Amino acid sequence: MLVYAARRVLAAVPLLLGVATIVFVVLALAPGDPASMYLRPGMSPETLDQIRRNMGLDAPLHVQYGRWLLSFLQGDFGQSLASGIPVKDRILEVLPNTLLLAAVAILLAFVAGIFLGVMQAVRQHSPLDSVLSGTSLFFYSMPSFWLAIMMVLVFSVNAGTVWGWPVSLPPSGMVSDGYDLLGPMARVRDRLLHLVLPALTLTLVLTGGIARYVRNSMLEVIRQDYIRTARAKGLPEWQVVWKHALRNALIPVVTLLGVYFPLLLSGTVFIEYVFAWPGMGRLMVDSILLEDYPVVLAGTFLFGGMVVLGNLLADLLYGVVDPRIRRGDG
Amino acid sequence: MGSWMGLALPGLPHLHRGKWLEGGVLLSLWLGLLALAVVRFDRIVGAFRGGLDERIALLTLVLVLVGVWAWAWRSGSGALSGQEAGKGHVGRPLSGGWAAFRRNRMALLGLGAAVALYLAMLLTPLLAPFDPLSMPAFEEGGDLGLRLAPPSAVHIMGTDQYSRDVFSRILYGARISLIIVLLAVGISVALGTILGAVAGYLGGIPDAVIMRLLDMFMAFPSIVLLLAIVALFEPSAFLVIAALALTQWPYTTRIVRGEILALKEREFAEAARALAFSRGRVLFRHLLPNAMPSVVVVASLGIGNTIVLEAGLSFLGLGVPSDIPSWGTMVDQGRAYLLDSWWVVTFPGLAIALAVLAFNLLGDGLRDALDPRQGERLAR
Amino acid sequence: MKQVLSCSLLTALFLMGACADDPDTRTMDGFCETALARVDSFMATVSGDGPEGVRYGGMAVVGAPAEMGGMNAFAHGDAGAVQHQLFVNLMTLVQYDEKLEPVPYLARSWELSEDESELTFHLRDDVRWHDGEPTTAHDVAFTFLTAMDPRTGFPNPAFFQHYLPGEEGVEVVDSFTVKFRFRPHSEYMDTWRAVAIMPRHLLADVPPEELARHPIGEVCPVGNGPFRFVSRRPGDRWLFEANPAFPDGLGGRPFLDRYTYRVIPEQTILLAELLTGGVDVHVAMFPNHAARAEAEPGLRVVSFPYRSFLFAGWNSRVPKLSDPRVRRALTLGVNRGQIMQGIHGERAVVVNSGIPPVHWAFDPSLGDSLPYDPDQARSLLEGAGWVDRNGDGIRQDSEGSPLRIELILNQNQERQEVAEIMRVQLREVGVDLRPRVVEFATLMGRITSRQRDFEGVLVSWEAEFRLDERDQFHSAAVDGLWAFSGTRDPILDRYLDTLPIITDRGEAIPVWRAYQSRIMEVQPYTYLYSAYRRNGVNERLREVVMDARGEWASIRGWWIAPEDRRTP
């Protein structure tokens, strides 16, 4: 299995380089000019050319690409065109924030999704089933940016003044101003408060899909013989459902994690934008708009790598869970 | 007795016999459409001289009225008990699931909403109370007070910052949103199916090439590609549709390939090959039709996802440029007014959510009805 | 087991984030490490006993929808960055007072030679860079020479256009006296209000080509202004602290302990932050958001006329836009007053040229000479040969091609609204205006590139106090970046050549008026209006004065009463 995993990872490297190359080509073909962000009234064309030269944009495309590829293969992601800050620093600075948001949201979504899915499976075709699946699917169907703004309206702007709630959640950012002056407990509290809205929004969007999946998986398990046996033994129903059935129903669900996590990273783009969360998604959007290709390429490579790893993980888990699945099927 | 009552008022006999749901739907559809015809009588008359759009709307109105009437007549007179008229014929491999689908109330709701959306698209010229483009406040001698009017009897969803009627714009916007999405999904599903079928059936080198390509696209954070393409090039309908299709096809390919691989081993395929049918014939006549149920499921779920994606692009100001904006663009342009004039952006937002919900319910229902085990592979 | 694993993973992430968030000295290269260490040790020596008083203390947050460039005057020319250079982190030789007259800042005094070609500044001797080095005449000369050096790519070369190049233009008389030489110019002082002085001792060894991307701009700025740089996370926030060594002669250290610049891209969320007290100042508000903030107790809206204005520029190189009658019709067919009213209420002024209402040469009497007059627009178009020949409501030329004009603009709420309304109004006079939203870099590329691949462009322009429209309208500059209208008019050329050298304002005003009338005849652009800047301010932050100089002009005087301060 280790050999198989190693082979997959190695095979992914040219793949990811291919992906990054496509992005490079797209950015290179785009009509805009990264230097134009420095345009000012009164500037002469010569000055603009000079700026372009200073940014290293005067070289022909294949040279720019070669330069990038060479340094990339040596593990150097280069410098951001927009700010001159090393790309590695930029990414390392924001990546933990995205991971934090994604991890919390995934955890919450799995807990809620599993709970809802089991409830629905136990009461299949009941009104509760319909209502729950309707509701979770409704949130799943909402554009996340839209839900995010609504959440701010309800829990932040109107929380104190209109509804009279004691806490109004901070609408944006990761920490309050003056965070570094707080004591350790207050810091944790401050971070948690800032995390609530973005994480909750993301959770609401995700839960529907997971609940659906758990429900189907549970339905299949509940029909199996050993569940009937457990019931026949006279075990209480909750024990049958939450212990015996769920344990087996969860196995395929675990593999979902591998698929979800990397997808989430790009799924947080809108959430990060609305909540001004300094994460990968916003970095990518900003960099794309500025045609800051070193950042975009590194980010794409990173995203792509996570997708590959996630898929590999999911495949391996599948293999463990269900030996019938043949490996190497792609 | 029931039948002649049904002639005059479809649905009444059903109510009479205690079939509340079916009767209610039939009766309200019938009355609603008639009311529409009366209220918009002048436009119906004008439609004979009007453009293609108006004529299509008129034709749709007539067809729907006839359809409702025929449905009521057939089911009301008891001629048909098991199978529904019209809607049941989704194709051979699909028909088996219809009974299962019917039992799923949420799925039926989704189907109903999707059909209603489709009809509304066709009927828009008759349904929309105002011209979606006219800005009375900014025309010669206009009154700025007409802007941002809250919902009222005249403007049931209020007016926007340009004094245009929000309801009418949602109706017209549905066309833009749905046409973009349907085209994108259509292209991606067609492309995905062909590639998946070829990969699955031929195996070997074509399979390897297609699968590596697929891996590449799957490894792409689709939003990055979408943004890069749409933001940096000048947004146009073609570009948005192509970009959306480009990021969606791998999902279809993966599923179709899996299906074909499984079907290839089945007896009927063996038999076909034993009869020395050509490869193309085996693939297109015998294997693909049996893979179609999965394709239908992916397509309907894909519509939901693509509506959200398109709305997201529009939200970042990168939607399709057009006089009549898509729903996403309406949310984008109206959200500055969210805090003081909630209606400008809430209704388009709800329209997006409901349309996506309808297609997701439909897709889920189809999936359950056709093959409950498939769900695993379709998680977003 | 699984839960335990994911929980510890989560905690780890949490801690990682918590640690990463402390203001840190980034170890990206040696420069920043040593520079910031020296700043810290210098600040430690001076911050011992600060001034006492209720006004000292507290933190203020300014929220803005967009990130600013940075603190490098050689590279960052966007409005937000420039204001931070001028008022927050760096210093200029002079500042403007409320009447826009120059007053001493880094320069104690100055004198102009008899022939108006030599300007001598006497600098303060008590201004120190944040790392303790004194700011001297050598820094000023260095800034001048570097900005003049074409290899630097200085973004605002126009400020130095009338200066003698290189060493001829500047002379360091002694450590605190510097002399400049130039050709007489009406606005010779404005340069020194607009260009911040950069530290020579840190940058003298840096090749000019690398200056623009030097870490001093965005990673570890070392300035000499009232606030020193502490930390920054790109796209998120900048943190500054009071500079205790700021000279007492200029009021000493500012009142605020800290000042944070936050970027919140979504305007509705930014407003939510203002409403919930997360930010104290919300710059660049949407007009309707300002109305909402005004209604809120505890908030006020500071609005003031500004130097920016909105216009639709027409590319006269395109045949259908080459006729001034067509361009006039496009202006007459748009109800500029009503659009302005609809979007901004009373807080905007219709303009007819590129002279903003806050400028001394602005002539309000010209306001009514280009009214909304669709009938005149129709007859002008008819006169120019554009007639609706097929009854579709859109005019065609004699060959039947329709009067369709593409108007490009970038994603911006206000401009999208204006373009939308213009489209509807111009349709009524038979013009098919097609607004088209493109990404900003693309827009800039299209209007400034040699191909001039566009028909109309809707942009907002921020004029300097030192007005010079030569690069937009002079025939000699027609191939320059900014001559996107392609205007060639000998009369305009004459005015543009004369105006900069009339040093007496009284004499200049009639010439400016004649110039504006000529602009209105040529109509290179459809000028729309100049909107007020609107900023929501929490009332706990006191003495916030904002005017045409900018939002941050009075930041040294902002203060928060002790009882209103955020508890950290």
JSON list of N, CA, C and O in Angstrom, two decimals, chain B residues 231-272:
[
{"chain": "B", "resi": 231, "resn": "ALA", "atom": "N", "xyz": [-12.46, 36.68, -15.04]},
{"chain": "B", "resi": 231, "resn": "ALA", "atom": "CA", "xyz": [-12.06, 38.00, -14.58]},
{"chain": "B", "resi": 231, "resn": "ALA", "atom": "C", "xyz": [-11.10, 38.66, -15.55]},
{"chain": "B", "resi": 231, "resn": "ALA", "atom": "O", "xyz": [-11.20, 39.84, -15.82]},
{"chain": "B", "resi": 232, "resn": "LEU", "atom": "N", "xyz": [-10.19, 37.87, -16.06]},
{"chain": "B", "resi": 232, "resn": "LEU", "atom": "CA", "xyz": [-9.10, 38.50, -16.80]},
{"chain": "B", "resi": 232, "resn": "LEU", "atom": "C", "xyz": [-9.43, 38.72, -18.26]},
{"chain": "B", "resi": 232, "resn": "LEU", "atom": "O", "xyz": [-8.87, 39.58, -18.90]},
{"chain": "B", "resi": 233, "resn": "PHE", "atom": "N", "xyz": [-10.33, 37.91, -18.79]},
{"chain": "B", "resi": 233, "resn": "PHE", "atom": "CA", "xyz": [-10.77, 38.17, -20.14]},
{"chain": "B", "resi": 233, "resn": "PHE", "atom": "C", "xyz": [-12.05, 38.95, -20.04]},
{"chain": "B", "resi": 233, "resn": "PHE", "atom": "O", "xyz": [-12.65, 39.02, -18.98]},
{"chain": "B", "resi": 234, "resn": "GLU", "atom": "N", "xyz": [-12.46, 39.54, -21.13]},
{"chain": "B", "resi": 234, "resn": "GLU", "atom": "CA", "xyz": [-13.66, 40.34, -21.00]},
{"chain": "B", "resi": 234, "resn": "GLU", "atom": "C", "xyz": [-14.85, 39.42, -20.89]},
{"chain": "B", "resi": 234, "resn": "GLU", "atom": "O", "xyz": [-15.05, 38.54, -21.72]},
{"chain": "B", "resi": 235, "resn": "PRO", "atom": "N", "xyz": [-15.64, 39.61, -19.84]},
{"chain": "B", "resi": 235, "resn": "PRO", "atom": "CA", "xyz": [-16.74, 38.68, -19.64]},
{"chain": "B", "resi": 235, "resn": "PRO", "atom": "C", "xyz": [-17.71, 38.73, -20.80]},
{"chain": "B", "resi": 235, "resn": "PRO", "atom": "O", "xyz": [-18.09, 39.81, -21.26]},
{"chain": "B", "resi": 236, "resn": "SER", "atom": "N", "xyz": [-18.07, 37.58, -21.30]},
{"chain": "B", "resi": 236, "resn": "SER", "atom": "CA", "xyz": [-19.10, 37.50, -22.32]},
{"chain": "B", "resi": 236, "resn": "SER", "atom": "C", "xyz": [-19.87, 36.24, -22.04]},
{"chain": "B", "resi": 236, "resn": "SER", "atom": "O", "xyz": [-19.40, 35.38, -21.30]},
{"chain": "B", "resi": 237, "resn": "ALA", "atom": "N", "xyz": [-21.05, 36.13, -22.63]},
{"chain": "B", "resi": 237, "resn": "ALA", "atom": "CA", "xyz": [-21.87, 34.95, -22.38]},
{"chain": "B", "resi": 237, "resn": "ALA", "atom": "C", "xyz": [-21.10, 33.70, -22.76]},
{"chain": "B", "resi": 237, "resn": "ALA", "atom": "O", "xyz": [-21.05, 32.72, -22.02]},
{"chain": "B", "resi": 238, "resn": "PHE", "atom": "N", "xyz": [-20.42, 33.76, -23.91]},
{"chain": "B", "resi": 238, "resn": "PHE", "atom": "CA", "xyz": [-19.69, 32.60, -24.39]},
{"chain": "B", "resi": 238, "resn": "PHE", "atom": "C", "xyz": [-18.65, 32.16, -23.36]},
{"chain": "B", "resi": 238, "resn": "PHE", "atom": "O", "xyz": [-18.54, 31.00, -23.01]},
{"chain": "B", "resi": 239, "resn": "LEU", "atom": "N", "xyz": [-17.91, 33.14, -22.87]},
{"chain": "B", "resi": 239, "resn": "LEU", "atom": "CA", "xyz": [-16.82, 32.84, -21.94]},
{"chain": "B", "resi": 239, "resn": "LEU", "atom": "C", "xyz": [-17.36, 32.23, -20.65]},
{"chain": "B", "resi": 239, "resn": "LEU", "atom": "O", "xyz": [-16.83, 31.23, -20.15]},
{"chain": "B", "resi": 240, "resn": "VAL", "atom": "N", "xyz": [-18.41, 32.82, -20.11]},
{"chain": "B", "resi": 240, "resn": "VAL", "atom": "CA", "xyz": [-18.95, 32.32, -18.85]},
{"chain": "B", "resi": 240, "resn": "VAL", "atom": "C", "xyz": [-19.47, 30.90, -19.03]},
{"chain": "B", "resi": 240, "resn": "VAL", "atom": "O", "xyz": [-19.18, 30.01, -18.22]},
{"chain": "B", "resi": 241, "resn": "ILE", "atom": "N", "xyz": [-20.20, 30.67, -20.11]},
{"chain": "B", "resi": 241, "resn": "ILE", "atom": "CA", "xyz": [-20.75, 29.34, -20.33]},
{"chain": "B", "resi": 241, "resn": "ILE", "atom": "C", "xyz": [-19.62, 28.33, -20.53]},
{"chain": "B", "resi": 241, "resn": "ILE", "atom": "O", "xyz": [-19.60, 27.25, -19.92]},
{"chain": "B", "resi": 242, "resn": "ALA", "atom": "N", "xyz": [-18.65, 28.70, -21.34]},
{"chain": "B", "resi": 242, "resn": "ALA", "atom": "CA", "xyz": [-17.55, 27.78, -21.60]},
{"chain": "B", "resi": 242, "resn": "ALA", "atom": "C", "xyz": [-16.79, 27.47, -20.31]},
{"chain": "B", "resi": 242, "resn": "ALA", "atom": "O", "xyz": [-16.46, 26.32, -20.04]},
{"chain": "B", "resi": 243, "resn": "ALA", "atom": "N", "xyz": [-16.55, 28.51, -19.52]},
{"chain": "B", "resi": 243, "resn": "ALA", "atom": "CA", "xyz": [-15.79, 28.29, -18.30]},
{"chain": "B", "resi": 243, "resn": "ALA", "atom": "C", "xyz": [-16.57, 27.39, -17.34]},
{"chain": "B", "resi": 243, "resn": "ALA", "atom": "O", "xyz": [-16.00, 26.49, -16.72]},
{"chain": "B", "resi": 244, "resn": "LEU", "atom": "N", "xyz": [-17.87, 27.64, -17.24]},
{"chain": "B", "resi": 244, "resn": "LEU", "atom": "CA", "xyz": [-18.68, 26.81, -16.35]},
{"chain": "B", "resi": 244, "resn": "LEU", "atom": "C", "xyz": [-18.67, 25.36, -16.83]},
{"chain": "B", "resi": 244, "resn": "LEU", "atom": "O", "xyz": [-18.50, 24.43, -16.04]},
{"chain": "B", "resi": 245, "resn": "ALA", "atom": "N", "xyz": [-18.84, 25.17, -18.15]},
{"chain": "B", "resi": 245, "resn": "ALA", "atom": "CA", "xyz": [-18.87, 23.82, -18.69]},
{"chain": "B", "resi": 245, "resn": "ALA", "atom": "C", "xyz": [-17.53, 23.12, -18.47]},
{"chain": "B", "resi": 245, "resn": "ALA", "atom": "O", "xyz": [-17.46, 21.95, -18.11]},
{"chain": "B", "resi": 246, "resn": "LEU", "atom": "N", "xyz": [-16.46, 23.90, -18.65]},
{"chain": "B", "resi": 246, "resn": "LEU", "atom": "CA", "xyz": [-15.12, 23.33, -18.54]},
{"chain": "B", "resi": 246, "resn": "LEU", "atom": "C", "xyz": [-14.84, 22.80, -17.15]},
{"chain": "B", "resi": 246, "resn": "LEU", "atom": "O", "xyz": [-14.11, 21.82, -16.97]},
{"chain": "B", "resi": 247, "resn": "THR", "atom": "N", "xyz": [-15.42, 23.44, -16.14]},
{"chain": "B", "resi": 247, "resn": "THR", "atom": "CA", "xyz": [-15.12, 22.98, -14.78]},
{"chain": "B", "resi": 247, "resn": "THR", "atom": "C", "xyz": [-16.07, 21.89, -14.33]},
{"chain": "B", "resi": 247, "resn": "THR", "atom": "O", "xyz": [-15.87, 21.32, -13.27]},
{"chain": "B", "resi": 248, "resn": "GLN", "atom": "N", "xyz": [-17.10, 21.60, -15.10]},
{"chain": "B", "resi": 248, "resn": "GLN", "atom": "CA", "xyz": [-18.10, 20.64, -14.63]},
{"chain": "B", "resi": 248, "resn": "GLN", "atom": "C", "xyz": [-18.04, 19.26, -15.28]},
{"chain": "B", "resi": 248, "resn": "GLN", "atom": "O", "xyz": [-18.54, 18.30, -14.73]},
{"chain": "B", "resi": 249, "resn": "TRP", "atom": "N", "xyz": [-17.42, 19.16, -16.47]},
{"chain": "B", "resi": 249, "resn": "TRP", "atom": "CA", "xyz": [-17.53, 17.89, -17.18]},
{"chain": "B", "resi": 249, "resn": "TRP", "atom": "C", "xyz": [-16.91, 16.70, -16.46]},
{"chain": "B", "resi": 249, "resn": "TRP", "atom": "O", "xyz": [-17.41, 15.58, -16.59]},
{"chain": "B", "resi": 250, "resn": "PRO", "atom": "N", "xyz": [-15.83, 16.87, -15.67]},
{"chain": "B", "resi": 250, "resn": "PRO", "atom": "CA", "xyz": [-15.22, 15.67, -15.09]},
{"chain": "B", "resi": 250, "resn": "PRO", "atom": "C", "xyz": [-16.18, 14.85, -14.23]},
{"chain": "B", "resi": 250, "resn": "PRO", "atom": "O", "xyz": [-16.06, 13.63, -14.17]},
{"chain": "B", "resi": 251, "resn": "TYR", "atom": "N", "xyz": [-17.13, 15.52, -13.59]},
{"chain": "B", "resi": 251, "resn": "TYR", "atom": "CA", "xyz": [-18.05, 14.77, -12.72]},
{"chain": "B", "resi": 251, "resn": "TYR", "atom": "C", "xyz": [-18.86, 13.78, -13.54]},
{"chain": "B", "resi": 251, "resn": "TYR", "atom": "O", "xyz": [-19.02, 12.63, -13.15]},
{"chain": "B", "resi": 252, "resn": "THR", "atom": "N", "xyz": [-19.36, 14.22, -14.68]},
{"chain": "B", "resi": 252, "resn": "THR", "atom": "CA", "xyz": [-20.12, 13.31, -15.54]},
{"chain": "B", "resi": 252, "resn": "THR", "atom": "C", "xyz": [-19.22, 12.19, -16.05]},
{"chain": "B", "resi": 252, "resn": "THR", "atom": "O", "xyz": [-19.60, 11.02, -16.03]},
{"chain": "B", "resi": 253, "resn": "THR", "atom": "N", "xyz": [-18.05, 12.58, -16.51]},
{"chain": "B", "resi": 253, "resn": "THR", "atom": "CA", "xyz": [-17.15, 11.57, -17.09]},
{"chain": "B", "resi": 253, "resn": "THR", "atom": "C", "xyz": [-16.88, 10.45, -16.10]},
{"chain": "B", "resi": 253, "resn": "THR", "atom": "O", "xyz": [-16.95, 9.28, -16.44]},
{"chain": "B", "resi": 254, "resn": "ARG", "atom": "N", "xyz": [-16.58, 10.84, -14.87]},
{"chain": "B", "resi": 254, "resn": "ARG", "atom": "CA", "xyz": [-16.26, 9.85, -13.88]},
{"chain": "B", "resi": 254, "resn": "ARG", "atom": "C", "xyz": [-17.40, 8.84, -13.70]},
{"chain": "B", "resi": 254, "resn": "ARG", "atom": "O", "xyz": [-17.19, 7.62, -13.68]},
{"chain": "B", "resi": 255, "resn": "ILE", "atom": "N", "xyz": [-18.60, 9.37, -13.62]},
{"chain": "B", "resi": 255, "resn": "ILE", "atom": "CA", "xyz": [-19.73, 8.48, -13.36]},
{"chain": "B", "resi": 255, "resn": "ILE", "atom": "C", "xyz": [-20.04, 7.62, -14.57]},
{"chain": "B", "resi": 255, "resn": "ILE", "atom": "O", "xyz": [-20.26, 6.41, -14.45]},
{"chain": "B", "resi": 256, "resn": "VAL", "atom": "N", "xyz": [-20.04, 8.23, -15.76]},
{"chain": "B", "resi": 256, "resn": "VAL", "atom": "CA", "xyz": [-20.36, 7.45, -16.95]},
{"chain": "B", "resi": 256, "resn": "VAL", "atom": "C", "xyz": [-19.34, 6.35, -17.16]},
{"chain": "B", "resi": 256, "resn": "VAL", "atom": "O", "xyz": [-19.68, 5.21, -17.47]},
{"chain": "B", "resi": 257, "resn": "ARG", "atom": "N", "xyz": [-18.08, 6.69, -16.95]},
{"chain": "B", "resi": 257, "resn": "ARG", "atom": "CA", "xyz": [-17.04, 5.69, -17.13]},
{"chain": "B", "resi": 257, "resn": "ARG", "atom": "C", "xyz": [-17.27, 4.51, -16.18]},
{"chain": "B", "resi": 257, "resn": "ARG", "atom": "O", "xyz": [-17.19, 3.34, -16.58]},
{"chain": "B", "resi": 258, "resn": "GLY", "atom": "N", "xyz": [-17.59, 4.82, -14.94]},
{"chain": "B", "resi": 258, "resn": "GLY", "atom": "CA", "xyz": [-17.85, 3.76, -13.97]},
{"chain": "B", "resi": 258, "resn": "GLY", "atom": "C", "xyz": [-19.01, 2.87, -14.41]},
{"chain": "B", "resi": 258, "resn": "GLY", "atom": "O", "xyz": [-18.93, 1.64, -14.37]},
{"chain": "B", "resi": 259, "resn": "GLU", "atom": "N", "xyz": [-20.07, 3.54, -14.86]},
{"chain": "B", "resi": 259, "resn": "GLU", "atom": "CA", "xyz": [-21.25, 2.79, -15.29]},
{"chain": "B", "resi": 259, "resn": "GLU", "atom": "C", "xyz": [-20.91, 1.87, -16.46]},
{"chain": "B", "resi": 259, "resn": "GLU", "atom": "O", "xyz": [-21.29, 0.71, -16.48]},
{"chain": "B", "resi": 260, "resn": "ILE", "atom": "N", "xyz": [-20.20, 2.45, -17.43]},
{"chain": "B", "resi": 260, "resn": "ILE", "atom": "CA", "xyz": [-19.89, 1.66, -18.63]},
{"chain": "B", "resi": 260, "resn": "ILE", "atom": "C", "xyz": [-19.02, 0.46, -18.25]},
{"chain": "B", "resi": 260, "resn": "ILE", "atom": "O", "xyz": [-19.22, -0.65, -18.73]},
{"chain": "B", "resi": 261, "resn": "LEU", "atom": "N", "xyz": [-18.04, 0.70, -17.37]},
{"chain": "B", "resi": 261, "resn": "LEU", "atom": "CA", "xyz": [-17.18, -0.39, -16.93]},
{"chain": "B", "resi": 261, "resn": "LEU", "atom": "C", "xyz": [-18.01, -1.53, -16.34]},
{"chain": "B", "resi": 261, "resn": "LEU", "atom": "O", "xyz": [-17.78, -2.70, -16.60]},
{"chain": "B", "resi": 262, "resn": "ALA", "atom": "N", "xyz": [-19.01, -1.15, -15.54]},
{"chain": "B", "resi": 262, "resn": "ALA", "atom": "CA", "xyz": [-19.84, -2.17, -14.89]},
{"chain": "B", "resi": 262, "resn": "ALA", "atom": "C", "xyz": [-20.74, -2.85, -15.91]},
{"chain": "B", "resi": 262, "resn": "ALA", "atom": "O", "xyz": [-20.88, -4.07, -15.92]},
{"chain": "B", "resi": 263, "resn": "LEU", "atom": "N", "xyz": [-21.32, -2.04, -16.80]},
{"chain": "B", "resi": 263, "resn": "LEU", "atom": "CA", "xyz": [-22.28, -2.59, -17.76]},
{"chain": "B", "resi": 263, "resn": "LEU", "atom": "C", "xyz": [-21.61, -3.53, -18.75]},
{"chain": "B", "resi": 263, "resn": "LEU", "atom": "O", "xyz": [-22.21, -4.48, -19.25]},
{"chain": "B", "resi": 264, "resn": "LYS", "atom": "N", "xyz": [-20.34, -3.21, -19.06]},
{"chain": "B", "resi": 264, "resn": "LYS", "atom": "CA", "xyz": [-19.60, -3.99, -20.05]},
{"chain": "B", "resi": 264, "resn": "LYS", "atom": "C", "xyz": [-19.57, -5.46, -19.67]},
{"chain": "B", "resi": 264, "resn": "LYS", "atom": "O", "xyz": [-19.52, -6.33, -20.52]},
{"chain": "B", "resi": 265, "resn": "GLU", "atom": "N", "xyz": [-19.56, -5.71, -18.37]},
{"chain": "B", "resi": 265, "resn": "GLU", "atom": "CA", "xyz": [-19.43, -7.09, -17.91]},
{"chain": "B", "resi": 265, "resn": "GLU", "atom": "C", "xyz": [-20.77, -7.82, -17.87]},
{"chain": "B", "resi": 265, "resn": "GLU", "atom": "O", "xyz": [-20.82, -9.01, -17.62]},
{"chain": "B", "resi": 266, "resn": "ARG", "atom": "N", "xyz": [-21.86, -7.06, -18.09]},
{"chain": "B", "resi": 266, "resn": "ARG", "atom": "CA", "xyz": [-23.17, -7.70, -17.93]},
{"chain": "B", "resi": 266, "resn": "ARG", "atom": "C", "xyz": [-23.50, -8.59, -19.14]},
{"chain": "B", "resi": 266, "resn": "ARG", "atom": "O", "xyz": [-22.93, -8.46, -20.22]},
{"chain": "B", "resi": 267, "resn": "GLU", "atom": "N", "xyz": [-24.51, -9.48, -18.95]},
{"chain": "B", "resi": 267, "resn": "GLU", "atom": "CA", "xyz": [-24.80, -10.51, -19.96]},
{"chain": "B", "resi": 267, "resn": "GLU", "atom": "C", "xyz": [-25.19, -9.90, -21.29]},
{"chain": "B", "resi": 267, "resn": "GLU", "atom": "O", "xyz": [-24.75, -10.33, -22.34]},
{"chain": "B", "resi": 268, "resn": "PHE", "atom": "N", "xyz": [-26.04, -8.87, -21.23]},
{"chain": "B", "resi": 268, "resn": "PHE", "atom": "CA", "xyz": [-26.56, -8.38, -22.52]},
{"chain": "B", "resi": 268, "resn": "PHE", "atom": "C", "xyz": [-25.44, -7.78, -23.38]},
{"chain": "B", "resi": 268, "resn": "PHE", "atom": "O", "xyz": [-25.46, -7.88, -24.60]},
{"chain": "B", "resi": 269, "resn": "ALA", "atom": "N", "xyz": [-24.45, -7.22, -22.69]},
{"chain": "B", "resi": 269, "resn": "ALA", "atom": "CA", "xyz": [-23.33, -6.66, -23.44]},
{"chain": "B", "resi": 269, "resn": "ALA", "atom": "C", "xyz": [-22.50, -7.78, -24.05]},
{"chain": "B", "resi": 269, "resn": "ALA", "atom": "O", "xyz": [-22.06, -7.72, -25.20]},
{"chain": "B", "resi": 270, "resn": "GLU", "atom": "N", "xyz": [-22.31, -8.81, -23.23]},
{"chain": "B", "resi": 270, "resn": "GLU", "atom": "CA", "xyz": [-21.60, -9.98, -23.76]},
{"chain": "B", "resi": 270, "resn": "GLU", "atom": "C", "xyz": [-22.32, -10.53, -24.98]},
{"chain": "B", "resi": 270, "resn": "GLU", "atom": "O", "xyz": [-21.72, -10.83, -26.00]},
{"chain": "B", "resi": 271, "resn": "ALA", "atom": "N", "xyz": [-23.64, -10.58, -24.83]},
{"chain": "B", "resi": 271, "resn": "ALA", "atom": "CA", "xyz": [-24.44, -11.14, -25.93]},
{"chain": "B", "resi": 271, "resn": "ALA", "atom": "C", "xyz": [-24.27, -10.29, -27.18]},
{"chain": "B", "resi": 271, "resn": "ALA", "atom": "O", "xyz": [-24.09, -10.81, -28.29]},
{"chain": "B", "resi": 272, "resn": "ALA", "atom": "N", "xyz": [-24.32, -8.99, -27.00]},
{"chain": "B", "resi": 272, "resn": "ALA", "atom": "CA", "xyz": [-24.21, -8.11, -28.15]},
{"chain": "B", "resi": 272, "resn": "ALA", "atom": "C", "xyz": [-22.86, -8.30, -28.83]},
{"chain": "B", "resi": 272, "resn": "ALA", "atom": "O", "xyz": [-22.76, -8.31, -30.06]}
]
